[in-house]
Structure formats: structure tokens, C-alpha cells
Tab-separated table of C-alpha atoms and ligand atoms in Angstrom:
chain	number	residue	atom	x	y	z
A	464	MET	CA	-10.455	18.205	-3.362
A	465	ALA	CA	-10.074	18.003	0.358
A	466	SER	CA	-8.427	16.135	3.169
A	467	ILE	CA	-10.886	14.186	5.314
A	468	THR	CA	-10.451	14.128	9.087
A	469	LEU	CA	-12.272	11.632	11.292
A	470	GLU	CA	-12.083	13.100	14.774
A	471	ASN	CA	-12.861	10.707	17.623
A	472	LEU	CA	-15.469	9.186	15.324
A	473	ALA	CA	-17.605	6.231	16.486
A	474	HIS	CA	-20.971	4.808	15.534
A	475	SER	CA	-23.537	2.567	17.211
A	476	TYR	CA	-26.808	1.459	15.647
A	477	GLN	CA	-28.131	0.952	19.218
A	478	PRO	CA	-28.853	4.454	20.431
A	479	GLY	CA	-28.168	5.011	24.119
A	480	SER	CA	-25.824	2.025	24.533
A	481	ASP	CA	-22.294	2.669	25.726
A	482	ALA	CA	-21.129	-0.948	25.391
A	483	ASP	CA	-18.100	-1.281	23.119
A	484	SER	CA	-19.631	-4.369	21.493
A	485	ASP	CA	-22.635	-2.295	20.330
A	486	PHE	CA	-20.423	0.016	18.294
A	487	ALA	CA	-20.301	-0.952	14.618
A	488	LEU	CA	-17.444	1.580	14.377
A	489	LYS	CA	-15.111	1.855	17.366
A	490	ALA	CA	-13.493	5.217	18.088
A	491	MET	CA	-11.128	6.339	15.327
A	492	ASP	CA	-8.959	9.391	14.703
A	493	TYR	CA	-7.384	9.809	11.278
A	494	THR	CA	-6.723	12.339	8.605
A	495	TRP	CA	-6.951	11.085	5.057
A	496	GLU	CA	-4.782	13.272	2.902
A	497	ASP	CA	-5.939	15.428	0.043
A	498	GLY	CA	-5.467	13.805	-3.359
A	499	GLN	CA	-4.656	10.304	-2.149
A	500	ALA	CA	-6.420	7.114	-3.256
A	501	TYR	CA	-7.522	5.010	-0.294
A	502	ALA	CA	-9.104	1.578	-0.268
A	503	LEU	CA	-11.242	0.554	2.696
A	504	LEU	CA	-10.652	-3.176	2.890
A	505	GLY	CA	-12.170	-5.760	5.203
A	506	PRO	CA	-14.564	-8.697	5.387
A	507	SER	CA	-18.336	-8.436	5.385
A	508	GLY	CA	-19.691	-6.744	8.522
A	509	CYS	CA	-16.447	-5.007	9.572
A	510	GLY	CA	-17.958	-1.523	9.192
A	511	LYS	CA	-16.828	-0.334	5.735
A	512	THR	CA	-20.246	0.805	4.535
A	513	THR	CA	-20.998	2.430	7.882
A	514	LEU	CA	-17.819	4.505	7.597
A	515	LEU	CA	-18.463	5.369	3.941
A	516	ASN	CA	-22.030	6.451	4.759
A	517	ILE	CA	-20.738	8.720	7.523
A	518	ILE	CA	-18.253	10.313	5.119
A	519	SER	CA	-20.921	10.785	2.448
A	520	GLY	CA	-23.458	12.201	4.916
A	521	LEU	CA	-26.038	9.406	4.683
A	522	LEU	CA	-25.430	8.612	8.359
A	523	THR	CA	-24.732	10.896	11.324
A	524	PRO	CA	-22.119	9.412	13.660
A	525	THR	CA	-23.049	8.722	17.282
A	526	ARG	CA	-19.825	10.380	18.391
A	527	GLY	CA	-17.138	12.608	16.958
A	528	ARG	CA	-16.782	14.949	14.018
A	529	ILE	CA	-15.914	14.754	10.375
A	530	LEU	CA	-13.986	17.562	8.695
A	531	PHE	CA	-13.348	18.283	5.016
A	532	ASP	CA	-10.133	20.321	5.230
A	533	ASP	CA	-10.905	22.554	8.243
A	534	LYS	CA	-14.658	22.613	7.726
A	535	ASP	CA	-16.880	20.612	10.097
A	536	VAL	CA	-19.357	18.731	7.851
A	537	THR	CA	-20.760	16.364	10.510
A	538	ALA	CA	-24.246	17.828	10.167
A	539	ALA	CA	-24.021	18.688	6.452
A	540	SER	CA	-26.171	16.866	3.877
A	541	THR	CA	-24.653	14.755	1.101
A	542	ALA	CA	-25.301	17.525	-1.436
A	543	GLU	CA	-23.591	20.108	0.758
A	544	ARG	CA	-20.497	17.944	1.025
A	545	ASN	CA	-19.844	18.201	-2.721
A	546	ILE	CA	-18.780	14.617	-3.292
A	547	ALA	CA	-19.285	12.150	-6.120
A	548	GLN	CA	-20.415	8.605	-5.405
A	549	VAL	CA	-20.286	5.383	-7.394
A	550	PHE	CA	-22.373	2.527	-6.068
A	551	GLN	CA	-22.269	-1.241	-6.448
A	552	PHE	CA	-24.962	-1.210	-9.139
A	553	PRO	CA	-25.163	1.176	-12.088
A	554	VAL	CA	-27.185	4.359	-11.741
A	555	VAL	CA	-27.747	5.667	-15.284
A	556	TYR	CA	-30.415	7.592	-17.161
A	557	ASP	CA	-31.691	5.022	-19.652
A	558	THR	CA	-33.231	7.484	-22.093
A	559	MET	CA	-30.046	9.523	-22.423
A	560	THR	CA	-27.037	8.669	-24.562
A	561	VAL	CA	-23.756	7.704	-22.943
A	562	ARG	CA	-22.415	11.198	-23.736
A	563	GLN	CA	-25.427	12.870	-22.108
A	564	ASN	CA	-25.068	10.646	-19.035
A	565	LEU	CA	-21.409	11.537	-18.638
A	566	ALA	CA	-22.091	15.224	-19.228
A	567	PHE	CA	-24.997	15.371	-16.767
A	568	PRO	CA	-23.092	16.348	-13.578
A	569	LEU	CA	-21.304	19.124	-15.514
A	570	ARG	CA	-24.384	20.442	-17.331
A	571	ASN	CA	-26.220	20.433	-14.020
A	572	ARG	CA	-23.685	22.908	-12.715
A	573	GLY	CA	-23.906	25.103	-15.775
A	574	MET	CA	-20.419	24.356	-17.098
A	575	GLU	CA	-19.500	25.804	-20.465
A	576	ALA	CA	-20.269	23.508	-23.469
A	577	GLY	CA	-16.686	23.370	-24.771
A	578	TYR	CA	-15.351	22.327	-21.381
A	579	VAL	CA	-18.112	19.699	-20.999
A	580	ALA	CA	-17.356	18.135	-24.397
A	581	GLU	CA	-13.623	18.075	-23.750
A	582	ARG	CA	-13.999	16.571	-20.289
A	583	VAL	CA	-16.494	13.914	-21.441
A	584	ASP	CA	-14.220	12.910	-24.341
A	585	ARG	CA	-11.236	12.595	-22.014
A	586	ILE	CA	-13.083	10.460	-19.454
A	587	ALA	CA	-14.696	8.306	-22.166
A	588	GLN	CA	-11.301	7.676	-23.690
A	589	MET	CA	-9.709	6.707	-20.382
A	590	ILE	CA	-12.504	4.396	-19.397
A	591	GLY	CA	-12.991	2.818	-22.825
A	592	LEU	CA	-16.363	4.298	-23.761
A	593	GLU	CA	-15.454	6.385	-26.856
A	594	ALA	CA	-17.113	3.965	-29.266
A	595	ASP	CA	-20.357	4.034	-27.275
A	596	LEU	CA	-20.787	7.770	-26.679
A	597	HIS	CA	-23.643	8.114	-29.178
A	598	LYS	CA	-25.585	5.063	-27.929
A	599	LYS	CA	-28.621	5.231	-25.686
A	600	ALA	CA	-27.852	3.805	-22.228
A	601	ARG	CA	-30.941	1.595	-22.410
A	602	GLY	CA	-29.974	-1.797	-23.779
A	603	LEU	CA	-26.294	-1.557	-22.876
A	604	THR	CA	-24.773	-4.409	-20.856
A	605	ALA	CA	-24.399	-4.112	-17.060
A	606	ASP	CA	-20.615	-3.738	-17.585
A	607	LEU	CA	-21.050	-0.745	-19.870
A	608	LYS	CA	-23.678	0.823	-17.618
A	609	GLN	CA	-21.326	0.555	-14.663
A	610	LYS	CA	-18.580	2.132	-16.768
A	611	ILE	CA	-20.950	5.070	-17.293
A	612	SER	CA	-21.487	5.305	-13.517
A	613	LEU	CA	-17.742	5.262	-12.972
A	614	GLY	CA	-17.222	7.909	-15.646
A	615	ARG	CA	-19.938	10.119	-14.176
A	616	GLY	CA	-18.315	9.790	-10.762
A	617	MET	CA	-15.002	11.012	-12.151
A	618	VAL	CA	-16.145	13.693	-14.599
A	619	ARG	CA	-16.213	16.683	-12.220
A	620	ASP	CA	-12.886	18.114	-11.187
A	621	ASP	CA	-14.297	20.267	-8.373
A	622	VAL	CA	-15.539	17.587	-5.975
A	623	ASN	CA	-14.084	17.225	-2.463
A	624	ALA	CA	-13.829	13.458	-2.836
A	625	ILE	CA	-15.061	10.496	-4.885
A	626	LEU	CA	-16.468	7.554	-2.946
A	627	PHE	CA	-16.739	4.111	-4.525
A	628	ASP	CA	-18.748	1.351	-2.844
A	629	GLU	CA	-17.669	-2.023	-4.307
A	630	PRO	CA	-17.993	-0.560	-7.828
A	631	LEU	CA	-16.719	-3.589	-9.739
A	632	THR	CA	-19.219	-6.121	-8.339
A	633	VAL	CA	-21.236	-6.343	-11.561
A	634	ILE	CA	-18.227	-6.152	-13.856
A	635	ASP	CA	-17.213	-9.242	-15.776
A	636	PRO	CA	-14.040	-10.776	-14.235
A	637	HIS	CA	-11.901	-10.246	-17.359
A	638	LEU	CA	-12.833	-6.539	-17.445
A	639	LYS	CA	-12.155	-5.990	-13.751
A	640	TRP	CA	-8.413	-5.916	-14.178
A	641	GLU	CA	-8.692	-3.406	-17.020
A	642	LEU	CA	-11.024	-1.100	-15.083
A	643	ARG	CA	-8.938	-1.218	-11.911
A	644	THR	CA	-5.939	-0.115	-13.925
A	645	GLN	CA	-7.950	2.621	-15.667
A	646	LEU	CA	-9.233	3.945	-12.334
A	647	LYS	CA	-5.680	4.125	-11.079
A	648	SER	CA	-4.577	6.080	-14.182
A	649	LEU	CA	-7.535	8.432	-13.774
A	650	HIS	CA	-6.489	9.052	-10.202
A	651	GLN	CA	-2.909	9.701	-11.228
A	652	GLU	CA	-4.022	12.126	-13.913
A	653	PHE	CA	-6.727	14.040	-11.995
A	654	GLY	CA	-5.515	13.666	-8.382
A	655	HIS	CA	-8.918	13.408	-6.694
A	656	THR	CA	-9.204	12.268	-3.079
A	657	MET	CA	-10.707	8.809	-3.542
A	658	ILE	CA	-12.109	6.263	-1.123
A	659	TYR	CA	-12.835	2.839	-2.519
A	660	VAL	CA	-14.659	0.217	-0.448
A	661	THR	CA	-13.972	-3.415	-1.218
A	662	HIS	CA	-13.586	-6.800	0.425
A	663	ASP	CA	-11.254	-7.896	-2.385
A	664	GLN	CA	-7.581	-7.503	-1.532
A	665	THR	CA	-6.458	-7.537	-5.177
A	666	GLU	CA	-8.766	-4.614	-5.968
A	667	ALA	CA	-7.580	-2.723	-2.904
A	668	LEU	CA	-3.892	-3.344	-3.490
A	669	THR	CA	-3.923	-2.438	-7.204
A	670	PHE	CA	-6.069	0.662	-6.831
A	671	ALA	CA	-4.899	2.392	-3.672
A	672	ASP	CA	-1.895	4.418	-2.554
A	673	LYS	CA	-2.900	3.524	0.985
A	674	VAL	CA	-5.081	0.653	2.131
A	675	VAL	CA	-7.191	1.092	5.271
A	676	VAL	CA	-7.726	-2.377	6.723
A	677	MET	CA	-10.797	-2.745	8.929
A	678	HIS	CA	-11.582	-5.572	11.314
A	679	ASP	CA	-14.503	-5.784	13.678
A	680	GLY	CA	-15.335	-2.053	13.524
A	681	ARG	CA	-11.724	-0.921	13.925
A	682	VAL	CA	-9.130	0.416	11.553
A	683	VAL	CA	-6.262	-1.944	12.319
A	684	GLN	CA	-3.748	-0.483	9.846
A	685	ILE	CA	-3.405	2.181	7.177
A	686	GLY	CA	-0.472	1.405	4.959
A	687	THR	CA	0.916	0.978	1.490
A	688	PRO	CA	0.458	-2.483	-0.004
A	689	LYS	CA	4.155	-3.100	0.736
A	690	GLU	CA	3.791	-2.115	4.401
A	691	LEU	CA	0.761	-4.371	4.832
A	692	PHE	CA	2.637	-7.259	3.307
A	693	GLU	CA	5.959	-6.769	5.070
A	694	ALA	CA	4.969	-5.326	8.433
A	695	PRO	CA	1.346	-6.084	9.301
A	696	ALA	CA	0.382	-4.102	12.412
A	697	HIS	CA	-2.179	-6.690	13.499
A	698	SER	CA	-2.424	-10.438	13.000
A	699	PHE	CA	-5.675	-9.881	11.073
A	700	VAL	CA	-3.751	-7.898	8.411
A	701	GLY	CA	-1.195	-10.695	8.171
A	702	TYR	CA	-3.949	-13.246	7.723
A	703	PHE	CA	-6.190	-11.198	5.383
A	704	ILE	CA	-3.497	-9.896	3.011
A	705	GLY	CA	-1.676	-12.500	0.965
A	706	SER	CA	-2.866	-15.771	-0.434
A	707	PRO	CA	-2.419	-17.834	1.598
A	708	GLY	CA	-1.963	-15.372	4.452
A	709	MET	CA	0.798	-15.117	7.013
A	710	ASN	CA	1.606	-18.134	9.198
A	711	PHE	CA	1.274	-17.667	12.961
A	712	VAL	CA	3.177	-19.922	15.297
A	713	PRO	CA	2.982	-19.792	19.128
A	714	VAL	CA	6.365	-18.757	20.466
A	715	SER	CA	8.156	-17.663	23.602
A	716	VAL	CA	10.523	-14.730	23.211
A	717	ALA	CA	13.325	-13.389	25.402
A	718	ARG	CA	15.382	-10.539	23.969
A	719	ASN	CA	16.614	-11.743	20.551
A	720	LYS	CA	15.774	-15.406	20.985
A	721	ALA	CA	12.544	-17.158	20.075
A	722	VAL	CA	11.687	-20.689	21.110
A	723	ILE	CA	9.321	-22.661	18.878
A	724	ASP	CA	8.438	-26.210	19.748
A	725	GLY	CA	11.556	-26.513	21.963
A	726	LYS	CA	13.937	-25.178	19.292
A	727	THR	CA	15.676	-21.812	19.576
A	728	LEU	CA	15.749	-19.305	16.715
A	729	LYS	CA	17.940	-16.209	16.723
A	730	LEU	CA	15.957	-13.053	15.918
A	731	GLU	CA	17.232	-9.957	14.147
A	732	HIS	CA	15.838	-7.668	16.851
A	733	ASP	CA	15.804	-7.504	20.623
A	734	TYR	CA	12.242	-7.675	21.961
A	735	GLY	CA	13.159	-7.415	25.655
A	736	ASP	CA	10.747	-9.442	27.775
A	737	PRO	CA	7.458	-9.215	25.867
A	738	GLN	CA	4.209	-9.973	27.694
A	739	GLY	CA	0.882	-11.332	26.446
A	740	GLU	CA	0.096	-14.163	24.073
A	741	LEU	CA	3.036	-14.261	21.680
A	742	GLU	CA	3.059	-15.437	18.091
A	743	LEU	CA	5.732	-15.461	15.444
A	744	GLY	CA	4.394	-14.348	12.055
A	745	ILE	CA	6.083	-15.373	8.830
A	746	ARG	CA	4.727	-15.262	5.298
A	747	PRO	CA	4.748	-18.490	3.251
A	748	GLU	CA	7.071	-16.791	0.737
A	749	PHE	CA	9.845	-16.425	3.339
A	750	ILE	CA	10.167	-20.055	4.383
A	751	ARG	CA	12.402	-22.631	2.691
A	752	LEU	CA	12.206	-26.392	2.899
A	753	THR	CA	15.464	-28.189	3.592
A	754	LYS	CA	16.701	-31.665	4.386
A	755	ALA	CA	18.718	-31.017	7.505
A	756	ASP	CA	18.823	-27.515	9.061
A	757	GLY	CA	16.018	-25.644	10.693
A	758	LEU	CA	12.829	-26.750	12.370
A	759	PRO	CA	11.388	-30.218	11.718
A	760	VAL	CA	7.928	-30.328	10.097
A	761	ARG	CA	5.502	-32.945	8.840
A	762	ILE	CA	4.456	-32.405	5.222
A	763	ASN	CA	0.709	-32.779	4.716
A	764	ARG	CA	0.194	-31.919	1.060
A	765	VAL	CA	1.638	-30.109	-1.937
A	766	GLN	CA	-0.431	-28.010	-4.312
A	767	ASP	CA	0.913	-26.851	-7.664
A	768	VAL	CA	-0.698	-23.553	-8.692
A	769	GLY	CA	1.415	-22.512	-11.657
A	770	ARG	CA	3.817	-19.834	-10.461
A	771	HIS	CA	4.164	-21.433	-7.026
A	772	LYS	CA	4.030	-24.704	-5.233
A	773	PHE	CA	2.230	-24.423	-1.915
A	774	VAL	CA	3.300	-26.890	0.721
A	775	ASN	CA	1.065	-27.408	3.736
A	776	ALA	CA	2.958	-28.740	6.745
A	777	THR	CA	2.650	-29.096	10.511
A	778	LEU	CA	5.185	-27.452	12.811
A	779	GLY	CA	4.688	-28.638	16.393
A	780	ASP	CA	0.890	-28.428	16.623
A	781	THR	CA	0.503	-25.615	14.097
A	782	GLU	CA	-0.380	-25.895	10.419
A	783	ILE	CA	1.741	-23.688	8.198
A	784	ASN	CA	1.998	-22.948	4.488
A	785	VAL	CA	5.204	-22.634	2.518
A	786	ALA	CA	5.325	-21.037	-0.949
A	787	LEU	CA	8.052	-22.361	-3.218
A	788	ASP	CA	8.988	-21.314	-6.750
A	789	GLU	CA	7.395	-23.536	-9.370
A	790	ASP	CA	10.759	-24.981	-10.408
A	791	THR	CA	11.745	-26.052	-6.872
A	792	VAL	CA	12.362	-29.770	-6.858
A	793	LEU	CA	10.792	-31.366	-3.803
A	794	GLU	CA	12.536	-34.363	-2.341
A	795	THR	CA	10.901	-36.797	0.044
A	796	ASP	CA	13.436	-36.181	2.813
A	797	MET	CA	12.876	-32.410	2.872
A	798	ALA	CA	11.233	-32.281	6.283
A	799	ASN	CA	12.687	-29.132	7.824
A	800	ILE	CA	11.961	-25.477	7.372
A	801	VAL	CA	14.261	-22.479	7.504
A	802	ILE	CA	12.622	-19.125	8.265
A	803	ASP	CA	14.172	-15.926	6.879
A	804	PRO	CA	15.041	-14.034	10.106
A	805	LEU	CA	14.719	-10.636	8.362
A	806	LYS	CA	11.063	-11.304	7.571
A	807	ILE	CA	9.879	-12.383	11.010
A	808	SER	CA	7.199	-10.369	12.845
A	809	ILE	CA	6.420	-10.884	16.526
A	810	PHE	CA	2.858	-10.297	17.756
A	811	SER	CA	1.660	-9.868	21.307
A	812	ASP	CA	-2.098	-10.301	21.792
A	813	ASP	CA	-2.491	-9.892	18.002
A	814	TRP	CA	-0.602	-6.574	17.729
A	815	ARG	CA	2.830	-6.438	16.134
A	816	ILE	CA	5.610	-5.393	18.480
A	817	ASP	CA	8.763	-3.635	17.383
A	818	GLY	CA	12.121	-4.891	18.526
A	819	LYS	CA	15.241	-2.789	18.843
A	820	SER	CA	18.161	-3.361	16.585
A	821	THR	CA	20.426	-5.736	18.533
A	822	ASP	CA	23.312	-3.240	18.231
A	823	ASP	CA	21.151	-0.548	19.885
A	824	ALA	CA	20.052	-2.967	22.564
A	825	GLU	CA	23.619	-3.713	23.525
A	826	GLY	CA	24.418	-0.007	23.644
A	827	ARG	CA	26.709	0.002	20.643
A	828	PRO	CA	26.380	2.415	17.744
A	829	ARG	CA	24.664	0.944	14.675
B	1980	LIG	P1	-20.581	-5.570	3.847
B	1980	LIG	O1	-19.324	-5.744	3.056
B	1980	LIG	O2	-21.313	-6.858	4.080
B	1980	LIG	O3	-21.452	-4.461	3.365
B	1980	LIG	P2	-19.475	-3.809	5.838
B	1980	LIG	O4	-18.036	-4.024	6.177
B	1980	LIG	O5	-19.821	-2.726	4.905
B	1980	LIG	O6	-20.118	-5.165	5.352
B	1980	LIG	P3	-21.403	-2.610	7.615
B	1980	LIG	O7	-22.508	-2.786	6.621
B	1980	LIG	O8	-20.877	-1.249	7.844
B	1980	LIG	O9	-20.194	-3.588	7.255
B	1980	LIG	O10	-21.887	-3.239	9.001
B	1980	LIG	C1	-21.134	-3.146	10.214
B	1980	LIG	C2	-21.983	-3.724	11.353
B	1980	LIG	O11	-23.108	-2.884	11.583
B	1980	LIG	C3	-22.526	-5.116	11.070
B	1980	LIG	O12	-22.498	-5.838	12.273
B	1980	LIG	C4	-23.954	-4.846	10.627
B	1980	LIG	O13	-24.791	-5.924	10.975
B	1980	LIG	C5	-24.320	-3.611	11.444
B	1980	LIG	N1	-25.292	-2.740	10.729
B	1980	LIG	C6	-25.131	-2.196	9.511
B	1980	LIG	N2	-26.196	-1.443	9.164
B	1980	LIG	C7	-27.054	-1.511	10.209
B	1980	LIG	C8	-28.339	-0.945	10.511
B	1980	LIG	N3	-28.943	-0.128	9.627
B	1980	LIG	N4	-28.916	-1.239	11.689
B	1980	LIG	C9	-28.306	-2.046	12.582
B	1980	LIG	N5	-27.088	-2.602	12.393
B	1980	LIG	C10	-26.474	-2.353	11.221
């Protein structure tokens, strides 16, 4: 296993162009740690596959270097990089049994028969294939074939990294949850460096230790699911993570006061005199509806979705969503919202800005 360093990496599919807009991947500098599970998350076209192909060696970046530990692999072939890959669609040998398919990467490297059998049994057990080991791959369902691909990707313990490109696309929805959980257990047990590409936030958040959120060719944040939820670094993360995503309300801010639609809110932090286009970000879960206090809103509609009630309302000129517990009783005169001040984020030109603790700002010890 290895750490993976992207050093000033950038890629353009238009050779010779220097224009930023021509770069499918804008310049990035990161080290992905050895043994961690990362998810590359973002919408279609944001550059996930481009980045994965650069890591796997299918694509040579226009700029920058890629290192596995301290070794520069920028010009190395996929085979030389010693990685395992699992693709969107199953890649299996139809004439072989499930056991032979799983054993193939180990046999290919001349591993000892006892070790191969033990390793195949362990993987088959963890991924739910024990009952099928003797069956020929031909004729198995797409779900089972993809399980074989996943198992084959995980069977070697000497790879530098395992790369997954939307591996659960063909998996039946009810099995997805099970497989996501099994992949996580396999990671915890074997400790491979894993990179998992997906546009599905649930897959990313359940699988990964750290989620790498991409937007428009840029990595906008690398964080734990909790960090992405509580402190999105960019408004895109706030919007993309969560269902519905974070609310954004235009605001003016001076020190620890925010003014929304003519009403002043006291903030927990001192933001000084922030410049740029300012927005207050608050997740639907951290807003309450009340009768009297807070900011007046117009209620548009209420949607009951089991565990929550989602209320869509208008604050000033901005539509917002409020998530209430299912047992909250809604009364017709509840037309104000109260925002939890501890959960507020302030964004300037889409990037989150950090305030100082108000004690620090006034020069007093905390
Ligand atoms: P998806 O989830 O749809 O696969 P993605 O996040 O993986 O999307 P990429 O496939 O990496 O995104 O594409 C990033 C950008 O690069 C897109 O604008 C895409 O049109 C462009 N692109 C990708 N492959 C090529 C190519 N071979 N030639 C030219 N442009 C490309």
C-alpha cells in the first residue's frame, strides 16, 4: 500500500491551450494517505474519471507529477503501478468458476496454493459469495458478476491502491447497502489505500474515511462526512451534501452581526468586515419554526417524508427548506424561523470564511 501524492497536477484535453476553462482538472496539490479509504464525489463532468485515470496510469497529466510514496510514477504504465481496479461493469472470466476468478490475480503472481485458497475463502465470505464458489461465472446475474469483480479487486494484499469507478452501478438497489457495508468492513480489515469514484453522496459518505468533493475540475474540500456536513468549505459542498442541501441566504455582515432582510442576527463569531458576495449558510436541520420570535417567512408547502417533515418557505426573496422531526405539530400561525447560531456558516464568493471567537476578537482570554 502507498500514499498517493498529486503534485501541482492539472489536465487539459486541449493540448497547447493555457486557458483555465480548457482544463478538465485545475491545478491540485494533495497527498492521500496510505491505508485510507477516499471517495471522489461530484456530479457528472466534474473530472472524477479524469483524475482516476491519471492515478491508474491510463492518462498522462498535462502538468504535474504523481507519486506513490516517494516514487514518481507519472510516466509509469498501469501494470507498473501495481494497483487493482474495479470498473462500473463486471469484468469476469465466464468459463472459470467463481473461485478460479477470485484466485486469478494471486495465481498469476505465483502465490502458494494454501495462501490462495485461504485468501479466496476469506474474501468470498466477506462479500457473500461462499455459496457460489463452485459455480461457473457464465449464467450468474449481473449482481453476482460484479461481486466477483469487487472480490478480485480486493484479493491481493500487495497492491499500492485499489481504485473503484462507480462499482455499484449495476447492483440491485437492495443489495447496494449490503455491499457498501461489506466494502467498508473489508477496508477496515485489510487497510488498503482505496479510491472510490461516485456521484452518489450516500455511497461516498458510508464508504469513505475522507470524501474528496469535486466541482468543475477542482477539489473543493477533502473532509470526513461530519466535516462536510457541519463546515462545508465551499457553497457547492453545502448544496451537494445533504438532502435537501444547505440553505443560502444573501446577507450583510459586520463583525458578529448579520443582517438578513432588514433583521439583525447575532453571530457566534466575529467576521470583521468581510468583502465579496456574502451568503449565510444554514442546513434545514438547524432551523426551527416558531410563532413569534425570529425571522418572518412565508410557508409554501409541507412534505411529509416519514422521519422528517420538510417545510419549504420564502425568507425575503429566498426559498429555504426547514427539516422538522416527524412528530412536530405544525400550526397555521407558525410563520417565523429561528436559526441555530452555532450552526451558521458565512460564505464570501462561495468560499466559507472563518470568524474569530468573539472573546478573542475583543482581546479577552477564551
Ligand atoms: P461522469 O460521472 O459523467 O463520468 P466525471 O466527473 O467522471 O463525469 P470526466 O469524465 O472526468 O468527469 O470529465 C471531465 C471533463 O472533461 C468533462 O467536461 C468532459 O466532457 C471532459 N472530457 C472527458 N474525457 C474527455 C476526452 N477524452 N476528450 C475531451 N474531453 C473530455
